[in-house]
Amino acid sequence: MRVAAVFVAVLVSMTLQAQESAGSGSAAKGQIATSCGGGHTVDDYLAEKNKIRRKRNKNPLPTDSCILGWCRETGAGPSDKLPTSHPRQETPPTQVTDPHQTESSSKPAPADACDPYSAAQDVEVGDFYYQDKSYRPALSRYESALKSKPGDPGIYLRLGNTAEKLGDAERALREYQSSIDAGPDQPSAKEARAAIERISSRKSSK
């Protein structure tokens, strides 16, 4: 009887999870943005990173670099501990059960895409390229950042700015709208709205 009750409870929870995941696209995008980084945008990470840089570091060989609770080991100094946030977990290789397939597959399962630390690094490099007017490499870095931190309004805004510089007005409009959808109350949304108006007025004047 207990086994049957547990089975029913598991079945109900799985059904509820499936219903939650089948929500609207914009709602799902907002949930991804909120869950990845705990509500902090990539701009928050960059601001925190710059604040840390301005402080004098008493340890000449720091072993960890932390931004808003996300830490990564730098390898610069001696360390006998794991990074303090989300250590990499080894996944066992997937065994092939098909007898007709001769080669075994040892590809690990895909890891969680959320990595705000990597996203902040990509955005930082992308911003450098953007300021240097190297828009193609900047676009590539911003796209990589979006894979590491899906649904971030600041990354969408940068993608829109870069696409606009490259003359791709249609993509720029899409990215600006995505920035507004992902964070309507963020400072990036105001800039995105102004950019949409600018592109729209340029199109109407032609």
Coordinates of C-alpha atoms in Angstrom, one line a residue:
M1 CA 0.0 0.0 0.0
R2 CA 2.8 2.4 0.9
V3 CA 4.6 1.6 -2.3
A4 CA 1.5 2.4 -4.3
A5 CA 1.1 5.7 -2.5
V6 CA 4.7 6.7 -3.2
F7 CA 4.3 5.7 -6.8
V8 CA 1.2 7.9 -7.2
A9 CA 2.9 10.9 -5.4
V10 CA 5.9 10.6 -7.8
L11 CA 3.6 10.4 -10.8
V12 CA 1.6 13.5 -9.7
S13 CA 4.9 15.5 -9.1
M14 CA 6.2 14.5 -12.6
T15 CA 2.9 15.6 -14.2
L16 CA 3.0 19.0 -12.4
Q17 CA 6.6 19.6 -13.5
A18 CA 5.7 18.8 -17.1
Q19 CA 2.8 21.3 -17.0
E20 CA 5.0 24.0 -15.5
S21 CA 7.6 23.5 -18.2
A22 CA 5.0 23.8 -20.9
G23 CA 4.3 27.5 -20.1
S24 CA 4.4 30.4 -22.5
G25 CA 7.7 31.3 -24.2
S26 CA 8.1 34.7 -22.7
A27 CA 7.3 33.4 -19.2
A28 CA 9.8 30.5 -19.6
K29 CA 12.4 33.0 -20.8
G30 CA 11.8 35.2 -17.7
Q31 CA 12.1 32.1 -15.4
I32 CA 15.4 31.1 -17.0
A33 CA 16.7 34.6 -16.6
T34 CA 15.7 34.7 -12.9
S35 CA 16.9 31.2 -12.1
C36 CA 20.3 31.6 -13.8
G37 CA 22.4 33.8 -11.5
G38 CA 19.7 34.2 -8.8
G39 CA 18.1 37.3 -10.4
H40 CA 21.5 39.0 -11.0
T41 CA 22.1 40.3 -14.5
V42 CA 25.4 40.1 -16.3
D43 CA 25.8 43.9 -15.7
D44 CA 25.5 43.2 -11.9
Y45 CA 28.3 40.7 -12.2
L46 CA 30.5 43.1 -14.2
A47 CA 29.9 45.9 -11.6
E48 CA 30.8 43.6 -8.8
K49 CA 33.9 42.4 -10.6
N50 CA 35.1 46.0 -11.2
K51 CA 34.4 46.8 -7.5
I52 CA 36.6 43.8 -6.5
R53 CA 39.3 45.0 -8.8
R54 CA 39.3 48.5 -7.2
K55 CA 39.8 47.0 -3.7
R56 CA 43.4 46.3 -2.7
N57 CA 44.0 42.6 -2.7
K58 CA 45.9 41.6 0.4
N59 CA 46.7 38.1 -0.9
P60 CA 49.3 38.3 -3.7
L61 CA 48.4 34.9 -5.0
P62 CA 44.6 34.5 -4.7
T63 CA 43.3 31.0 -5.3
D64 CA 39.7 31.8 -5.9
S65 CA 37.9 34.6 -7.7
C66 CA 34.3 35.2 -6.5
I67 CA 31.5 37.4 -8.0
L68 CA 28.2 37.5 -6.2
G69 CA 28.7 34.1 -4.7
W70 CA 29.9 32.4 -7.8
C71 CA 33.5 31.4 -7.3
R72 CA 36.1 29.9 -9.6
E73 CA 39.6 28.7 -8.8
T74 CA 42.2 30.8 -10.6
G75 CA 45.1 28.4 -10.0
A76 CA 47.4 31.3 -9.2
G77 CA 48.2 30.2 -5.7
P78 CA 48.3 27.0 -3.6
S79 CA 44.9 25.5 -3.0
D80 CA 43.7 22.2 -1.5
K81 CA 40.0 22.9 -1.8
L82 CA 37.4 22.8 -4.5
P83 CA 35.7 26.0 -5.8
T84 CA 33.1 27.2 -3.4
S85 CA 30.2 27.2 -5.9
H86 CA 29.0 24.5 -8.3
P87 CA 32.0 22.2 -8.6
R88 CA 32.1 20.2 -11.8
Q89 CA 30.5 16.8 -11.3
E90 CA 31.8 13.8 -13.2
T91 CA 29.1 11.9 -15.1
P92 CA 29.6 8.2 -15.9
P93 CA 29.9 7.4 -19.6
T94 CA 26.7 6.3 -21.3
Q95 CA 26.8 2.6 -22.2
V96 CA 25.4 1.5 -25.5
T97 CA 23.0 -1.4 -25.3
D98 CA 22.3 -1.7 -29.0
P99 CA 24.1 -5.0 -30.1
H100 CA 24.2 -3.8 -33.8
Q101 CA 26.3 -0.8 -32.9
T102 CA 30.0 -1.6 -32.8
E103 CA 31.4 1.6 -31.3
S104 CA 30.6 2.5 -27.7
S105 CA 29.5 5.9 -26.8
S106 CA 31.4 7.6 -23.9
K107 CA 29.9 11.1 -24.3
P108 CA 28.9 12.6 -20.9
A109 CA 25.5 14.0 -20.4
P110 CA 25.2 17.7 -21.3
A111 CA 25.9 19.9 -18.3
D112 CA 23.7 22.7 -17.0
A113 CA 24.0 25.7 -19.3
C114 CA 23.9 28.3 -16.5
D115 CA 27.3 29.8 -15.8
P116 CA 27.1 33.5 -15.0
Y117 CA 30.9 33.7 -14.3
S118 CA 31.7 32.6 -17.9
A119 CA 29.0 34.9 -19.3
A120 CA 30.5 37.9 -17.5
Q121 CA 33.9 37.0 -18.9
D122 CA 32.6 36.7 -22.4
V123 CA 30.7 40.0 -22.1
E124 CA 33.8 41.7 -20.8
V125 CA 35.8 40.6 -23.8
G126 CA 32.9 41.4 -26.1
D127 CA 32.7 44.9 -24.7
F128 CA 36.4 45.3 -25.4
Y129 CA 35.9 44.3 -29.1
Y130 CA 32.8 46.5 -29.4
Q131 CA 34.7 49.6 -28.2
D132 CA 37.5 48.7 -30.6
K133 CA 34.8 48.6 -33.4
S134 CA 35.5 44.9 -34.0
Y135 CA 31.8 44.0 -34.2
R136 CA 32.0 40.5 -35.5
P137 CA 34.2 39.2 -32.7
A138 CA 32.1 41.1 -30.2
L139 CA 28.9 39.5 -31.6
S140 CA 30.5 36.0 -31.3
R141 CA 31.4 36.7 -27.6
Y142 CA 27.9 38.0 -26.8
E143 CA 26.4 34.9 -28.4
S144 CA 28.7 32.7 -26.3
A145 CA 27.7 34.7 -23.2
L146 CA 24.0 34.1 -23.9
K147 CA 24.6 30.4 -24.0
S148 CA 26.2 30.6 -20.6
K149 CA 23.5 32.8 -19.1
P150 CA 20.3 32.4 -21.1
G151 CA 17.6 35.1 -21.0
D152 CA 19.9 37.9 -19.7
P153 CA 18.5 41.4 -20.8
G154 CA 22.0 43.0 -20.8
I155 CA 23.3 40.4 -23.2
Y156 CA 20.3 40.8 -25.5
L157 CA 20.9 44.6 -25.5
R158 CA 24.5 44.1 -26.5
L159 CA 23.5 41.7 -29.3
G160 CA 21.1 44.3 -30.5
N161 CA 23.7 47.1 -30.5
T162 CA 26.2 45.0 -32.3
A163 CA 23.7 43.7 -34.9
E164 CA 22.7 47.4 -35.5
K165 CA 26.4 48.3 -36.0
L166 CA 26.7 45.5 -38.5
G167 CA 23.7 46.8 -40.5
D168 CA 21.3 43.9 -39.5
A169 CA 18.3 46.0 -38.5
E170 CA 15.9 43.1 -38.3
R171 CA 18.1 41.1 -35.9
A172 CA 18.8 44.3 -33.9
L173 CA 15.0 44.8 -33.4
R174 CA 14.5 41.2 -32.4
E175 CA 17.4 41.4 -29.8
Y176 CA 16.1 44.7 -28.4
Q177 CA 12.6 43.3 -28.0
S178 CA 14.1 40.2 -26.3
S179 CA 16.0 42.5 -23.9
I180 CA 12.7 44.3 -23.0
D181 CA 10.8 40.9 -22.6
A182 CA 13.6 39.5 -20.4
G183 CA 13.8 42.5 -18.1
P184 CA 11.1 45.1 -18.6
D185 CA 12.2 46.9 -15.4
Q186 CA 15.9 46.7 -16.0
P187 CA 17.9 49.8 -17.2
S188 CA 18.7 47.9 -20.4
A189 CA 15.0 47.9 -21.3
K190 CA 14.9 51.8 -21.5
E191 CA 17.9 51.7 -23.9
A192 CA 16.3 49.0 -25.9
R193 CA 13.0 50.9 -26.3
A194 CA 14.9 54.0 -27.4
A195 CA 16.9 51.9 -30.0
I196 CA 13.7 50.4 -31.4
E197 CA 12.2 53.9 -31.8
R198 CA 15.4 55.0 -33.5
I199 CA 15.4 52.1 -36.0
S200 CA 11.7 52.5 -36.7
S201 CA 12.0 56.2 -37.4
R202 CA 14.9 55.6 -39.7
K203 CA 12.9 53.0 -41.6
S204 CA 9.9 55.3 -41.9
S205 CA 12.0 58.2 -43.2
K206 CA 13.2 56.2 -46.1

